[in-house]
Short mmCIF file of C-alpha atoms in Angstrom, two decimals:
data_model
loop_
_atom_site.label_atom_id
_atom_site.label_comp_id
_atom_site.label_asym_id
_atom_site.label_seq_id
_atom_site.Cartn_x
_atom_site.Cartn_y
_atom_site.Cartn_z
CA ARG C 1 165.70 43.82 -156.28
CA PRO C 2 162.38 45.13 -155.02
CA SER C 3 161.81 44.57 -151.31
CA ILE C 4 158.13 43.67 -151.61
CA ALA C 5 156.02 40.68 -150.66
CA LEU C 6 155.93 37.76 -153.06
CA GLY C 7 152.83 37.76 -155.21
CA HIS C 8 152.52 33.97 -155.22
CA ARG C 9 151.08 33.99 -151.73
CA ALA C 10 147.54 32.60 -151.30
CA PHE C 11 145.18 35.40 -152.36
CA PRO C 12 141.75 35.04 -150.74
CA ASN C 13 139.82 35.10 -154.01
CA VAL C 14 141.95 32.87 -156.26
CA GLY C 15 139.27 30.17 -156.28
CA LYS C 16 136.56 32.68 -157.17
CA THR C 17 138.77 34.10 -159.90
CA LYS C 18 139.20 30.64 -161.41
CA ARG C 19 135.43 30.23 -161.59
CA LEU C 20 134.99 33.67 -163.11
CA LEU C 21 137.65 32.92 -165.73
CA ARG C 22 135.40 30.17 -167.06
CA THR C 23 132.54 32.67 -167.52
CA ARG C 24 134.72 35.62 -168.64
CA SER C 25 133.08 37.78 -165.94
CA VAL C 26 136.14 38.59 -163.82
CA ILE C 27 135.61 42.26 -164.72
CA GLN C 28 132.68 42.29 -162.27
CA LEU C 29 135.15 42.29 -159.39
CA MET C 30 136.71 45.57 -160.53
CA VAL C 31 134.98 48.66 -159.22
CA LYS C 32 136.92 51.33 -161.18
CA ILE C 33 139.29 51.69 -164.10
CA GLN C 34 142.68 50.33 -163.13
CA VAL C 35 145.90 50.99 -165.02
CA ILE C 36 148.22 48.06 -164.47
CA GLY C 37 151.88 47.86 -165.44
CA VAL C 38 153.38 44.50 -166.38
CA VAL C 39 157.16 44.29 -166.15
CA GLY C 40 159.85 41.64 -166.03
CA CYS C 41 162.85 40.36 -167.90
CA THR C 42 162.34 39.42 -171.52
CA GLY C 43 161.21 35.80 -171.77
CA THR C 44 159.26 35.74 -168.50
CA GLY C 45 155.86 35.63 -170.23
CA LYS C 46 154.66 39.24 -170.01
CA THR C 47 152.93 39.14 -173.39
CA THR C 48 151.29 35.77 -172.67
CA LEU C 49 150.02 36.95 -169.28
CA CYS C 50 148.65 40.17 -170.79
CA GLU C 51 146.84 38.25 -173.52
CA ARG C 52 145.25 35.91 -170.98
CA ILE C 53 144.16 38.80 -168.73
CA GLU C 54 142.87 40.62 -171.81
CA ASP C 55 140.84 37.56 -172.81
CA ALA C 56 139.45 37.11 -169.30
CA SER C 57 138.57 40.72 -168.60
CA GLY C 58 138.25 42.65 -171.86
CA ALA C 59 141.26 44.75 -170.84
CA VAL C 60 142.85 47.25 -173.22
CA LEU C 61 146.53 46.44 -173.81
CA VAL C 62 149.25 48.98 -174.56
CA SER C 63 152.59 47.34 -175.34
CA GLY C 64 155.92 49.09 -175.40
CA ASP C 65 156.90 46.88 -178.34
CA SER C 66 154.67 49.09 -180.49
CA PHE C 67 156.74 52.20 -179.76
CA PHE C 68 160.25 51.36 -180.81
CA LEU C 69 161.84 54.19 -182.76
CA PRO C 70 162.81 53.57 -186.40
CA PRO C 71 166.27 51.99 -186.63
CA ASP C 72 167.82 55.20 -187.95
CA LEU C 73 166.62 57.10 -184.86
CA ALA C 74 167.46 54.46 -182.23
CA PRO C 75 170.90 54.01 -180.65
CA SER C 76 173.19 51.98 -182.88
CA LEU C 77 174.37 48.49 -181.99
CA ASP C 78 177.34 46.45 -183.16
CA LEU C 79 177.12 42.84 -182.06
CA ARG C 80 180.25 41.78 -183.93
CA LYS C 81 182.37 42.44 -180.84
CA LEU C 82 180.63 39.48 -179.14
CA TRP C 83 182.20 37.18 -181.74
CA GLU C 84 185.88 38.06 -181.80
CA ASP C 85 186.50 35.13 -184.12
CA GLY C 86 184.31 36.89 -186.71
CA ASP C 87 181.82 34.02 -186.79
CA MET C 88 178.69 36.00 -185.84
CA PRO C 89 175.48 34.27 -186.99
CA SER C 90 173.95 35.98 -190.03
CA ALA C 91 170.63 36.38 -188.17
CA PHE C 92 172.26 39.08 -186.04
CA GLU C 93 173.69 41.08 -188.94
CA LYS C 94 170.50 43.10 -189.43
CA LYS C 95 170.22 43.96 -185.73
CA THR C 96 171.92 47.33 -185.90
CA ALA C 97 169.58 49.22 -183.53
CA ASP C 98 169.84 48.80 -179.77
CA THR C 99 166.22 48.08 -178.79
CA ASN C 100 167.06 47.18 -175.20
CA VAL C 101 167.72 50.68 -173.90
CA PRO C 102 165.22 53.42 -172.91
CA GLN C 103 166.44 55.68 -175.72
CA SER C 104 165.01 53.23 -178.27
CA ILE C 105 161.40 53.94 -177.27
CA ASP C 106 159.10 56.81 -178.25
CA TRP C 107 158.03 57.55 -174.68
CA GLN C 108 155.82 60.48 -175.64
CA GLY C 109 153.88 58.29 -178.06
CA PHE C 110 153.76 55.47 -175.51
CA ASP C 111 152.38 57.77 -172.80
CA HIS C 112 149.82 59.23 -175.20
CA ALA C 113 148.64 55.71 -176.06
CA VAL C 114 148.17 54.94 -172.37
CA GLU C 115 146.15 58.14 -171.93
CA THR C 116 144.03 57.26 -174.97
CA ALA C 117 143.44 53.73 -173.63
CA ILE C 118 142.20 55.13 -170.33
CA GLU C 119 139.80 57.43 -172.16
CA SER C 120 138.52 54.61 -174.40
CA CYS C 121 137.90 52.42 -171.34
CA SER C 122 135.83 55.18 -169.81
CA VAL C 123 133.72 55.51 -172.95
CA ALA C 124 133.32 51.75 -173.49
CA GLY C 125 132.60 50.90 -169.86
CA LYS C 126 135.76 48.84 -169.52
CA ARG C 127 137.77 48.87 -166.32
CA LEU C 128 141.27 47.62 -167.02
CA VAL C 129 144.25 49.00 -168.97
CA LEU C 130 147.40 46.89 -169.21
CA VAL C 131 150.70 48.63 -169.91
CA GLU C 132 153.50 46.22 -170.76
CA SER C 133 157.23 46.76 -171.29
CA PHE C 134 160.40 45.46 -169.69
CA LEU C 135 161.66 49.07 -169.77
CA LEU C 136 158.50 50.45 -168.17
CA CYS C 137 160.25 51.68 -165.02
CA SER C 138 162.41 53.95 -167.16
CA SER C 139 159.47 56.35 -167.58
CA GLN C 140 158.45 58.17 -164.43
CA THR C 141 155.55 59.73 -166.35
CA ILE C 142 154.02 56.35 -167.16
CA LEU C 143 154.79 54.95 -163.70
CA GLU C 144 152.75 57.78 -162.18
CA ARG C 145 149.73 56.66 -164.23
CA LEU C 146 149.79 53.14 -162.81
CA ASP C 147 147.54 51.94 -160.00
CA LYS C 148 149.54 48.76 -159.56
CA VAL C 149 152.39 46.81 -161.13
CA LEU C 150 152.69 43.08 -161.81
CA PHE C 151 156.35 42.06 -161.78
CA LEU C 152 157.14 38.68 -163.34
CA ASP C 153 160.06 37.47 -161.28
CA HIS C 154 162.60 35.30 -163.11
CA ARG C 155 164.96 34.81 -160.18
CA SER C 156 163.65 31.34 -159.35
CA ILE C 157 164.01 30.02 -162.90
CA SER C 158 167.28 28.64 -164.20
CA PRO C 159 168.96 30.86 -166.82
CA GLU C 160 169.05 27.94 -169.24
CA ILE C 161 165.24 27.66 -169.24
CA LEU C 162 164.77 31.40 -169.81
CA ILE C 163 167.33 31.43 -172.62
CA ARG C 164 165.72 28.45 -174.35
CA ARG C 165 162.29 30.12 -174.10
CA LYS C 166 163.60 33.16 -175.97
CA TRP C 167 165.62 31.13 -178.45
CA GLU C 168 162.58 29.09 -179.47
CA ARG C 169 160.01 31.91 -179.44
CA SER C 170 158.88 33.98 -182.43
CA HIS C 171 158.27 37.63 -181.60
CA LEU C 172 157.05 40.83 -183.29
CA GLY C 173 156.22 38.96 -186.47
CA LYS C 174 159.71 37.47 -186.76
CA SER C 175 160.56 33.78 -186.66
CA SER C 176 162.52 32.48 -183.69
CA TYR C 177 166.29 32.67 -183.61
CA LYS C 178 166.28 28.88 -183.56
CA ASP C 179 164.35 28.83 -186.83
CA ARG C 180 166.72 31.46 -188.25
CA GLY C 181 169.64 29.10 -187.79
CA VAL C 182 171.18 30.49 -184.61
CA SER C 183 172.61 27.76 -182.41
CA LEU C 184 171.65 27.62 -178.73
CA GLU C 185 175.30 28.26 -177.88
CA ASP C 186 175.41 31.45 -179.95
CA TYR C 187 172.07 32.64 -178.60
CA THR C 188 173.31 32.04 -175.05
CA ARG C 189 176.28 34.30 -175.79
CA TYR C 190 173.95 36.97 -177.23
CA TRP C 191 171.68 36.69 -174.17
CA ASN C 192 174.37 36.81 -171.51
CA GLU C 193 176.56 39.48 -173.11
CA TYR C 194 173.85 41.75 -174.50
CA VAL C 195 170.20 41.12 -173.53
CA LEU C 196 170.69 40.34 -169.83
CA LYS C 197 173.29 43.07 -169.34
CA ARG C 198 170.95 45.66 -170.84
CA TYR C 199 168.09 44.46 -168.63
CA GLU C 200 170.18 44.63 -165.49
CA GLU C 201 171.38 48.10 -166.43
CA HIS C 202 168.09 49.65 -167.57
CA SER C 203 165.19 47.80 -165.93
CA CYS C 204 165.21 50.29 -163.01
CA LEU C 205 163.51 47.84 -160.65
CA CYS C 206 164.43 50.12 -157.76
CA ARG C 207 161.60 52.34 -159.02
CA LEU C 208 158.91 49.70 -158.60
CA PRO C 209 156.12 51.27 -156.54
CA PRO C 210 154.82 49.85 -153.23
CA GLU C 211 151.72 48.62 -155.10
CA THR C 212 153.85 46.06 -156.96
CA VAL C 213 152.79 42.40 -156.87
CA VAL C 214 155.62 39.97 -157.52
CA LEU C 215 154.60 36.82 -159.41
CA ASP C 216 156.69 33.73 -159.97
CA CYS C 217 157.05 33.40 -163.76
CA THR C 218 157.56 29.62 -163.44
CA LEU C 219 153.92 29.06 -162.47
CA PRO C 220 151.67 27.34 -165.05
CA GLU C 221 149.91 29.88 -167.28
CA GLU C 222 146.42 29.41 -165.83
CA GLU C 223 147.67 29.58 -162.25
CA LEU C 224 149.74 32.67 -162.98
CA THR C 225 146.76 34.35 -164.64
CA CYS C 226 144.48 33.52 -161.73
CA ARG C 227 146.92 34.88 -159.18
CA ALA C 228 147.41 38.05 -161.20
CA LEU C 229 143.67 38.62 -161.52
CA ALA C 230 143.11 37.81 -157.87
CA ALA C 231 145.64 40.48 -156.95
CA LEU C 232 143.96 43.02 -159.22
CA CYS C 233 140.50 42.27 -157.89
CA ASP C 234 141.50 42.22 -154.22
CA PRO C 235 140.38 45.56 -152.73
CA GLU C 236 142.91 45.18 -149.93
CA SER C 237 145.77 45.21 -152.43
CA ALA C 238 144.43 48.23 -154.34
#
């Protein structure tokens, strides 16, 4: 666990940020292009936070979800061992690539996209690049590009709430596991025995830089967005 100050402290310009959110002019507080990493366990709201920051600031978003290798090039995965009784839900049968390990991502393509985003910001007069992936700390190259990291901390949320979030959520153009007929009990097994174990093994949180701001993922969306933007706009935290 990163030994850094909690990001849900009272930032001095949270109130100002809230007012600027209403006028979409929060970008005025940023004096240079910032490259911001957004990390956290799956289900903590990284994508939602990035979309809200993007909407408020005109940021350019680069998501690691866009750089998964084709299934035939990614590490293989056999989930059948999680169901020794042979009763694995059919929704998991097509998941034969392990997308929760660093080897599943095209890091060269990901890094090139970050570089391109920085260049496009410079040309367009924008000042914020968001780089999002729960495996972000696996790439030292990308970490070295970041000015700051926002870490969505799930440690204060009950596992049941996080699991239900993921079970009910559609993602990457696919319907939710709930809608695909997976029971909450089966998804909980999949989460605990596969997803969470991979995160704990590969998230590399020990690599989080000193510039990391830890945010409580249980905060309401608007409050979380305001605190994140306040941290980014605070020159003392730059």
